[in-house]
Amino acid sequence: MRIRRFGAAGAAIAAGALVLAGCAPGGGSEIEEGTALSVAWNQAFYAYNGNTADGNATANNNIIYMMSDSFAYYDDTPALVQNPDFGSYEKLSDDPLTIKYTLADGVKWSDGTAVSTADLLLSWAANSGAFNNVEPEVDPETGEVLNQDEIDAGVFFDSAAIGGGLDLVTEVPEVDGNSITMTYSEPFVDWELAFNLQLIPAHVTYQQSVDDAASDADAAAAVATAIEEGDTEVLGPLSAFWSHGYDMVSMPSDPDLVLSYGPYVITDLVQDEFVTLTANEGYTWGEHKPVIEEITVRFIGDPLAAVQALENGEVSIIAPQSTADILTALEGLDDVTVDTTSDATYEHVDLTVNNGGPFDPATYGGDAEKAQLVRQAFLKTIPRAEIIEKLIKPLNPEAVLDDSQTIFPGAPGYDDMIAENGSAEYAEVDIEGAKALLAEAGVTTPVEVNFMYALSNPRRVNEYQLIAESAAQAGFTVIDAGNDDWGSKLGDGSYDAVVFGWQSTSTAVTSSQATFYSTGGNNLNGYANEEVDALYDQLAVEYDPEAQIDLLIEIEKILWADAYGVTVFQFPGVTAYDNTVVDGVVPAPLAPMFFWNFWEWELVG
């Protein structure tokens, strides 16, 4: 499952309003030596840097969450909880918007190096795109980067967070002791979330990419100097390593590549099997001290296999993608607590518009209108209501069709949104309408559509089959491109349509910008519309909740008219745990879901 660094939908939980609270209780206990717990997740860990376009996935960020710290985090309410043990932030000015971040004393990396303003500066430089001077040129058919030499010679931080607010901080932040101060070029409504990102160790990134002989202190200082002076000779290799040097599917030989600045540190990683985290002895500054010495996250893609592993005692917590069979199987287990809290995640089908396929204007000699008609025709064949009825209502009888790209059903503004956004055009399957659109486009059938989905996920298999059967009636040949490695293939142009879920990580009103903005870090299908970009620019500086909804409605009118894709349903979440083994498990709607309070987990008995 992919995550949106800034959330899955504006106004998804609280219409963009952030609720501040004091520190959550729990933590602070002594680690119980020799204790261990195994849990399961449905996708393998593959990147230590969860900020990159490739690494921005729940499978990575759940693990990273347990080995990092932050200025604030979400609880299960969800409320944004400030974390003064790590650091603090304060607004110094509204005009211009000026924010000061200060690190607390004693915060350090697991190699003993202090977390410093150099790490904060690197986070700003990488996630603002301020120094990027080259963009990848990708072959639409193969996904191959055509200008790799140019990228290697330039500066390109491949961040998924670009467009999330830090791009408005165009000048290098001012450093003063253990603080940095950021000045925005214009107001930004979600400023409180813009810099709440995973840190990557500046000293390690420099040593790995520029000078492996540099001391930790000198390396960190060199990064800060390069950023302050705009030294592209240093920033070039630094950006390349930041973007790709932390990709991994097995335990690296150099432990510096998995440094922790949080409660746990990675001590073992076996490809496609598990990752083990051990309590970080150097974590002394925070209240989130874990009790369990070792946590192993096993990678189990098949939901039924996860249930079996729970029953057999191989794992004690699971959160499989739910089906009626999965829920029935879980409810039949003894000593297992099952929580069906809905996730802040939505299922959707996206169409690729830049890969030379059936939905790309280039296929029709640059005729954007013809490509749009073909996209509209395909979306008219997607049996959204049937998917809800057969796959979701057995789990949640109250489930409804999700008709918004940016607001969840039941959230403020949703009813106004779906009354105006144009989603009604795709409420029901319209085979004759799809045929008419193809005829209007002058496109002969069959039209081949490579459709990607998670091959080991039974619900996605069923969705694919329902879609393929329906689309065939209108003249589409939907080719099975199911793949267990679907997450790493997102955005590579190898597919024409894909079904997956966006997982929220925050309540930011501008969260969807990362997906629909032409240069957004989560823009995986090549969509670009100048009017949409302009509306998001307005949204970023709009503080009135009603006006925010109005802007989102205007954005969605364009998205639905452009036949970007369709939303289908909000995930029926399920978390199950063995209550004879572990206590303190509290599912949360936002990522990292049940991992959010890992420091409160305790072994029973």
XYZ file of C-alpha atoms in Angstrom:
605
model
C 0.000 0.000 0.000
C 1.270 3.438 -0.896
C 0.994 6.271 1.556
C 0.618 9.929 0.973
C 3.207 11.721 2.980
C 0.675 14.473 3.646
C -2.397 12.264 3.903
C -4.870 10.670 1.577
C -7.415 13.442 1.308
C -7.899 17.019 2.325
C -10.517 17.263 5.074
C -10.314 13.490 5.414
C -10.621 13.494 9.173
C -11.079 17.001 10.469
C -11.505 19.248 7.436
C -7.868 20.210 7.680
C -8.088 21.509 11.228
C -5.295 20.246 13.473
C -6.033 19.410 17.081
C -3.109 19.902 19.424
C -2.771 17.924 22.624
C -0.257 17.156 25.341
C 2.031 14.135 25.282
C 0.295 10.777 25.289
C 0.681 8.606 28.384
C 2.723 5.439 28.348
C 6.346 4.623 27.780
C 9.155 5.313 30.179
C 9.312 1.721 31.463
C 12.424 -0.374 31.553
C 13.085 -2.753 28.682
C 12.386 -6.336 29.675
C 15.481 -8.217 28.571
C 14.946 -11.252 26.406
C 11.384 -10.325 25.451
C 10.314 -10.602 21.820
C 7.172 -10.098 19.755
C 6.369 -10.969 16.141
C 3.780 -9.066 14.117
C 2.836 -9.155 10.436
C 2.544 -6.687 7.589
C 1.376 -7.353 4.056
C 4.334 -5.928 2.137
C 8.088 -6.233 2.534
C 10.339 -3.419 3.723
C 12.529 -2.138 0.887
C 13.782 1.363 1.726
C 15.206 3.105 4.781
C 14.428 6.520 3.284
C 10.647 6.804 3.308
C 10.715 10.312 1.869
C 11.726 9.311 -1.649
C 9.278 8.797 -4.497
C 10.079 5.074 -4.465
C 10.359 4.651 -0.705
C 7.115 6.434 0.159
C 5.138 3.340 1.179
C 3.438 2.182 4.349
C 5.567 -0.969 4.382
C 8.675 1.166 4.842
C 7.268 3.922 7.003
C 5.793 1.604 9.628
C 9.314 0.358 10.317
C 10.872 3.812 10.082
C 8.296 5.117 12.574
C 9.649 2.770 15.254
C 13.241 3.874 14.676
C 12.755 7.620 14.431
C 11.340 10.563 16.339
C 9.515 13.734 15.326
C 8.316 17.164 16.403
C 4.751 15.785 16.501
C 2.804 12.612 15.805
C -0.828 11.497 15.528
C -2.606 9.413 18.140
C -5.642 7.209 17.466
C -8.192 10.055 17.784
C -6.522 11.297 15.534
C -5.089 14.342 17.284
C -1.714 15.877 16.536
C 0.473 15.460 19.624
C 3.482 17.715 20.040
C 6.645 15.939 21.163
C 8.892 18.339 23.118
C 11.240 15.485 24.085
C 12.465 15.546 20.483
C 12.076 19.227 19.776
C 9.715 22.162 19.544
C 8.424 24.580 16.944
C 6.859 28.009 17.104
C 5.372 30.480 14.669
C 7.357 33.711 14.830
C 5.368 35.606 12.227
C 2.329 35.368 9.965
C 3.636 37.861 7.419
C 5.880 36.478 6.199
C 5.075 33.055 7.636
C 8.124 32.245 9.757
C 8.589 29.045 11.759
C 11.382 28.196 14.190
C 12.319 24.564 14.936
C 14.531 23.698 17.892
C 16.000 20.286 18.665
C 15.947 19.132 22.284
C 19.219 18.396 24.045
C 20.512 14.850 23.944
C 18.808 13.664 20.734
C 21.269 11.489 18.842
C 21.749 8.866 16.178
C 22.347 5.272 17.212
C 26.054 5.643 16.331
C 26.319 8.317 19.041
C 26.399 11.320 16.693
C 24.132 14.157 17.748
C 21.078 14.863 15.630
C 21.837 18.417 14.529
C 20.729 21.320 12.399
C 22.729 19.747 9.558
C 20.170 16.921 9.517
C 17.329 19.457 9.551
C 18.932 21.445 6.731
C 19.347 18.268 4.663
C 15.678 17.449 5.224
C 14.669 20.905 4.011
C 17.025 20.807 1.004
C 15.854 17.360 -0.081
C 12.124 17.789 0.464
C 11.779 21.366 -0.780
C 13.414 20.729 -4.154
C 15.165 24.080 -3.713
C 18.383 22.866 -5.345
C 16.988 20.488 -7.963
C 18.343 21.616 -11.317
C 17.425 18.614 -13.480
C 14.374 16.396 -13.911
C 14.312 12.772 -15.120
C 13.244 12.086 -18.695
C 11.541 8.701 -18.764
C 10.861 6.432 -21.736
C 7.061 6.024 -21.617
C 7.170 2.414 -22.804
C 10.084 0.990 -20.813
C 10.214 3.301 -17.803
C 13.964 3.757 -18.418
C 15.481 7.065 -17.366
C 16.926 8.566 -20.554
C 19.033 11.354 -19.051
C 20.753 9.517 -16.221
C 24.126 11.094 -17.038
C 22.577 14.546 -16.752
C 20.975 13.621 -13.436
C 24.256 12.222 -12.124
C 25.996 15.455 -13.078
C 23.311 17.662 -11.537
C 21.285 17.918 -8.352
C 18.074 15.920 -8.002
C 16.547 14.931 -4.673
C 13.826 12.469 -5.686
C 11.442 13.356 -2.869
C 7.765 12.442 -2.599
C 7.260 15.433 -0.315
C 8.013 18.107 -2.922
C 4.875 20.167 -3.308
C 3.918 19.612 0.318
C 4.723 23.115 1.507
C 8.485 23.145 1.940
C 8.799 24.229 -1.695
C 7.489 27.604 -0.447
C 10.581 27.934 1.729
C 12.816 29.111 -1.093
C 15.647 30.572 0.966
C 18.078 28.541 3.070
C 16.768 28.394 6.664
C 18.652 30.464 9.205
C 20.675 28.451 11.714
C 21.111 29.541 15.314
C 22.611 27.000 17.686
C 20.270 24.021 17.808
C 17.519 25.822 15.885
C 16.631 26.569 12.302
C 14.145 29.203 11.191
C 12.179 28.857 7.946
C 10.599 31.780 6.137
C 7.839 30.989 3.659
C 7.470 32.982 0.447
C 3.686 33.003 0.997
C 1.197 31.739 3.598
C 0.691 27.978 3.827
C -2.316 26.546 5.613
C -0.678 23.227 6.555
C 2.642 24.633 7.770
C 2.403 22.627 10.992
C 2.827 19.370 9.054
C 5.201 20.418 6.285
C 8.423 19.650 8.166
C 7.241 16.668 10.196
C 9.360 14.309 8.100
C 11.794 11.465 8.680
C 15.372 12.700 9.046
C 18.197 11.113 7.071
C 21.658 11.302 8.708
C 23.594 14.106 7.044
C 26.976 12.764 8.143
C 26.368 9.280 6.749
C 24.979 10.593 3.460
C 28.101 12.745 3.011
C 30.479 9.953 3.950
C 28.783 7.536 1.574
C 28.651 9.921 -1.369
C 31.460 12.463 -1.060
C 34.218 11.627 1.448
C 34.257 8.355 3.369
C 37.258 9.524 5.394
C 35.482 12.522 6.900
C 34.750 12.379 10.620
C 31.101 12.401 11.663
C 31.321 16.003 12.856
C 33.191 17.196 9.774
C 30.789 15.368 7.452
C 27.732 16.962 9.076
C 29.374 20.382 8.935
C 30.236 19.876 5.263
C 26.593 19.144 4.440
C 25.449 22.294 6.226
C 28.059 24.369 4.410
C 27.152 22.908 1.013
C 23.494 23.763 1.571
C 24.197 27.247 2.868
C 26.513 27.984 -0.088
C 24.527 26.109 -2.736
C 27.573 24.008 -3.623
C 26.269 21.794 -6.434
C 29.506 19.779 -6.603
C 28.669 18.419 -3.158
C 24.875 18.523 -3.461
C 24.942 16.476 -6.692
C 26.376 13.244 -5.262
C 24.634 13.932 -1.956
C 21.246 14.061 -3.696
C 21.931 10.883 -5.678
C 22.750 8.915 -2.537
C 19.863 10.433 -0.578
C 17.516 9.349 -3.379
C 18.727 5.793 -3.929
C 21.531 4.876 -1.546
C 19.177 3.805 1.222
C 17.200 1.335 -0.889
C 17.594 -2.176 0.519
C 15.785 -5.503 0.666
C 18.252 -7.279 2.955
C 20.494 -6.263 5.832
C 23.261 -3.978 4.552
C 26.844 -4.805 5.425
C 27.316 -1.243 6.673
C 25.136 -0.601 9.762
C 25.422 3.155 9.142
C 22.782 2.731 6.431
C 20.121 1.900 9.031
C 20.906 4.350 11.815
C 18.130 5.041 14.295
C 17.196 8.180 16.181
C 14.276 6.568 17.943
C 13.280 3.723 20.262
C 14.294 0.812 17.989
C 17.048 0.051 15.508
C 17.037 -2.478 12.665
C 19.279 -5.430 13.523
C 18.226 -7.932 10.841
C 16.496 -7.816 7.472
C 15.879 -10.894 5.326
C 14.504 -10.299 1.856
C 10.770 -10.965 1.546
C 10.719 -12.626 4.995
C 11.107 -10.273 7.964
C 12.768 -7.278 9.571
C 13.852 -7.352 13.214
C 14.110 -4.270 15.381
C 15.917 -4.234 18.711
C 15.496 -1.623 21.439
C 17.939 1.243 20.932
C 20.078 1.479 24.066
C 21.022 5.031 23.135
C 17.411 6.258 23.177
C 17.436 8.213 26.437
C 15.695 11.499 25.685
C 12.057 10.541 25.093
C 9.094 9.070 26.929
C 8.412 6.532 24.179
C 10.805 3.981 25.597
C 9.663 0.486 24.617
C 9.179 -2.385 27.041
C 9.650 -5.234 24.555
C 13.306 -5.730 23.641
C 12.805 -7.146 20.153
C 10.041 -6.752 17.568
C 10.050 -8.762 14.351
C 7.777 -7.699 11.508
C 7.093 -10.631 9.196
C 6.061 -9.980 5.612
C 2.888 -11.923 4.786
C 1.101 -10.702 1.668
C -1.690 -13.283 1.622
C -4.370 -12.293 4.195
C -5.399 -15.919 4.797
C -1.769 -16.829 5.422
C -1.588 -13.979 7.955
C -4.648 -15.363 9.763
C -3.040 -18.799 9.767
C 0.185 -17.356 11.173
C -1.812 -15.673 13.955
C -3.623 -18.908 14.745
C -0.350 -20.854 14.815
C 1.316 -18.352 17.139
C 3.913 -17.320 14.540
C 2.757 -13.693 14.863
C 0.654 -11.937 17.483
C -0.672 -8.858 15.639
C -1.957 -8.665 12.062
C -3.833 -6.112 9.954
C -4.711 -7.988 6.758
C -6.743 -6.475 3.958
C -10.146 -7.704 4.917
C -12.653 -9.834 3.057
C -15.710 -11.641 4.370
C -13.699 -14.865 4.520
C -10.902 -13.167 6.459
C -13.297 -11.675 9.015
C -15.084 -15.005 9.458
C -11.778 -16.800 9.940
C -10.615 -14.273 12.545
C -13.867 -14.383 14.476
C -13.505 -18.156 14.707
C -10.168 -17.944 16.540
C -9.950 -18.282 20.307
C -8.218 -15.618 22.403
C -8.037 -13.196 19.472
C -9.317 -9.632 19.726
C -10.655 -8.282 16.418
C -11.058 -4.543 15.816
C -12.868 -3.391 12.671
C -12.170 0.346 12.881
C -12.269 1.860 9.388
C -8.929 2.899 7.939
C -8.282 6.367 6.546
C -7.485 4.644 3.262
C -9.362 4.580 -0.002
C -9.320 2.223 -2.968
C -9.043 3.775 -6.404
C -8.334 3.014 -10.059
C -5.896 5.361 -11.816
C -5.181 5.621 -15.538
C -1.669 6.293 -16.887
C -1.556 9.194 -19.342
C 2.130 9.340 -20.273
C 3.213 5.819 -21.245
C 2.239 5.560 -24.897
C -0.760 3.421 -23.947
C -4.482 3.699 -24.704
C -5.038 6.636 -22.328
C -2.072 8.735 -23.510
C -2.675 11.575 -26.026
C 0.644 10.681 -27.670
C -0.937 7.438 -28.874
C -3.335 9.507 -30.968
C -0.831 11.947 -32.403
C -1.182 14.295 -29.463
C -4.989 14.435 -29.647
C -5.834 15.051 -25.970
C -9.594 15.014 -26.606
C -9.485 11.573 -28.192
C -7.444 10.153 -25.292
C -9.877 11.722 -22.842
C -12.823 10.028 -24.570
C -11.084 6.650 -24.325
C -10.401 7.224 -20.620
C -14.008 8.206 -20.024
C -15.179 5.106 -21.875
C -13.045 2.806 -19.737
C -14.166 4.405 -16.480
C -17.806 3.910 -17.491
C -17.182 0.142 -17.483
C -15.792 -0.109 -13.941
C -18.430 -1.864 -11.787
C -17.912 0.228 -8.678
C -21.315 -0.576 -7.137
C -20.849 -4.303 -7.772
C -17.443 -4.210 -6.090
C -19.006 -2.573 -3.034
C -21.908 -5.027 -2.962
C -19.873 -8.215 -3.390
C -16.574 -7.421 -1.672
C -17.163 -4.700 0.918
C -20.723 -4.911 2.242
C -20.182 -8.439 3.615
C -17.639 -6.751 5.915
C -19.458 -3.484 6.452
C -23.178 -3.502 5.620
C -23.171 0.305 5.883
C -20.446 0.701 3.248
C -21.110 3.307 0.570
C -19.508 4.181 -2.716
C -16.666 6.669 -2.337
C -17.402 9.426 -4.871
C -14.631 11.877 -3.980
C -10.932 11.991 -4.769
C -10.164 14.303 -1.834
C -12.776 13.881 0.937
C -13.861 10.691 2.677
C -17.566 9.756 2.947
C -19.053 11.341 6.050
C -16.385 14.022 6.380
C -17.332 17.717 6.326
C -18.003 18.882 2.774
C -18.443 15.399 1.314
C -22.135 15.760 0.456
C -21.543 19.104 -1.249
C -18.591 17.600 -3.093
C -20.363 14.625 -4.621
C -23.346 16.756 -5.622
C -21.116 18.914 -7.811
C -17.902 17.133 -8.759
C -19.208 15.059 -11.673
C -18.641 11.643 -10.113
C -22.280 10.766 -10.862
C -21.190 10.182 -14.460
C -19.514 6.964 -13.274
C -21.939 5.904 -10.547
C -23.199 2.946 -12.583
C -21.770 0.823 -15.375
C -22.741 2.197 -18.780
C -21.573 -0.190 -21.490
C -23.532 1.474 -24.283
C -22.238 4.869 -23.219
C -18.679 3.528 -23.258
C -19.169 2.115 -26.767
C -20.530 5.454 -27.936
C -17.508 7.311 -26.560
C -15.093 4.940 -28.307
C -17.021 5.416 -31.542
C -16.899 9.195 -31.084
C -13.152 8.946 -30.610
C -12.876 6.875 -33.779
C -10.998 4.185 -31.883
C -11.448 0.646 -33.140
C -11.800 -2.149 -30.650
C -10.463 -4.128 -28.969
C -8.529 -1.562 -26.929
C -5.823 -3.283 -24.873
C -5.391 -2.127 -21.274
C -2.577 -3.500 -19.095
C -4.116 -3.604 -15.626
C -1.833 -3.884 -12.579
C -2.855 -4.985 -9.079
C -1.413 -6.826 -6.079
C -1.387 -10.430 -7.252
C -1.416 -12.033 -3.769
C -4.302 -9.923 -2.520
C -7.597 -11.839 -2.945
C -9.724 -8.707 -2.861
C -7.666 -7.071 -5.600
C -7.811 -10.255 -7.666
C -11.602 -10.160 -7.417
C -11.685 -6.458 -8.298
C -9.539 -7.069 -11.376
C -11.779 -9.902 -12.541
C -14.957 -7.852 -12.136
C -13.420 -4.914 -13.997
C -11.993 -7.067 -16.815
C -15.300 -8.838 -17.407
C -17.251 -5.589 -17.478
C -14.810 -3.684 -19.694
C -14.762 -6.522 -22.219
C -18.428 -5.859 -22.978
C -17.520 -2.404 -24.308
C -14.571 -3.535 -26.425
C -11.661 -3.369 -24.002
C -9.250 -6.261 -23.632
C -7.994 -5.955 -20.067
C -4.653 -7.718 -19.806
C -3.737 -9.245 -16.453
C -0.671 -7.377 -15.179
C -1.034 -8.587 -11.590
C 2.276 -8.370 -9.798
C 3.495 -8.993 -6.264
C 6.098 -6.276 -6.856
C 3.420 -3.735 -7.807
C 4.530 -1.161 -5.232
C 7.963 -0.638 -6.748
C 6.485 -0.494 -10.249
C 4.093 2.359 -9.539
C 4.908 5.231 -11.855
C 7.224 3.279 -14.165
C 4.866 3.370 -17.159
C 4.623 -0.408 -17.498
C 0.840 -0.461 -16.936
C -2.153 1.484 -18.236
C -4.451 1.147 -15.227
C -3.867 0.190 -11.616
C -5.922 -0.405 -8.490
C -4.428 0.271 -5.053
C -5.062 2.238 -1.869
C -3.834 5.608 -0.668
C -3.164 5.583 3.076
C -3.541 8.830 5.011
C -0.773 9.995 7.302
C -2.257 13.346 8.335
C -5.285 15.618 8.262
C -3.676 18.231 6.014
C -6.149 20.022 3.777
C -3.547 20.211 0.996
C -2.668 16.523 1.249
C -4.071 15.546 -2.137
C -1.839 18.082 -3.877
C 1.043 15.605 -3.818
C -0.991 13.330 -6.087
C -2.807 15.646 -8.482
C -0.352 18.535 -8.847
C 1.648 18.230 -12.052
C 4.958 18.056 -10.154
C 3.607 16.367 -7.011
C 5.731 13.726 -5.358
C 2.894 11.191 -5.536
C 1.954 11.955 -9.146
C 2.464 8.461 -10.549
C 0.560 8.608 -13.825
C 1.803 11.744 -15.578
C -1.350 13.785 -14.996
C -0.917 17.536 -15.510
C -3.512 20.300 -15.637
C -2.510 23.935 -15.208
C -5.913 24.875 -13.820
C -5.658 22.175 -11.138
C -2.185 23.422 -10.230
C -3.487 26.986 -9.893
C -6.383 25.886 -7.676
C -3.982 24.010 -5.370
C -1.838 27.133 -5.188
C -4.935 28.984 -3.957
C -5.805 26.194 -1.519
C -2.365 26.394 0.079
C -3.020 29.940 1.271
C -6.732 29.587 2.087
C -7.536 29.360 5.822
C -11.334 29.472 5.638
C -12.737 25.892 5.851
C -15.742 26.634 3.625
C -13.560 28.227 0.977
C -11.218 25.220 1.173
C -14.129 22.890 0.333
C -15.145 25.148 -2.562
C -11.633 24.963 -4.003
C -11.520 21.184 -3.610
C -14.860 20.929 -5.428
C -13.456 22.938 -8.347
C -10.385 20.683 -8.414
C -12.493 17.547 -8.472
C -14.741 18.838 -11.250
C -11.645 18.929 -13.427
C -10.302 15.569 -12.241
C -13.569 13.775 -13.002
C -13.985 15.598 -16.332
C -10.424 14.676 -17.300
C -11.179 11.021 -16.403
C -8.184 10.847 -14.114
C -9.591 7.693 -12.507
C -12.293 6.616 -10.075
C -12.501 6.133 -6.345
C -14.247 2.998 -5.110
C -14.452 2.555 -1.334
C -12.989 3.405 2.034
C -11.092 0.459 3.478
C -12.948 -1.704 5.980
C -10.049 -1.934 8.413
C -9.357 -4.949 10.570
C -6.692 -5.434 13.219
C -6.441 -8.683 15.155
C -4.139 -9.658 17.994
C -3.598 -12.543 20.366
C -4.753 -11.181 23.719
C -2.954 -13.975 25.582
C 0.371 -12.669 24.235
C 0.208 -8.889 23.909
C -1.738 -6.007 25.416
C -1.930 -2.301 24.571
C -2.708 -2.694 20.854
C -4.845 0.263 19.750
C -5.616 0.576 16.021
C -5.589 4.071 14.519
C -7.126 5.302 11.259
C -4.010 7.125 10.042
C -0.712 5.510 9.149
C 1.170 3.929 10.877
C -2.109 2.401 12.092
C -1.612 -0.155 14.881
C 2.103 0.692 15.114
C 1.355 4.224 16.334
C 1.711 3.380 20.075
C 4.261 0.548 19.927
C 5.876 1.874 23.125
C 2.697 0.947 25.021
C 2.707 -2.686 23.887
C 3.274 -5.127 26.728
C 3.590 -8.887 26.791
C 0.923 -10.662 28.818
C 1.958 -12.907 31.676
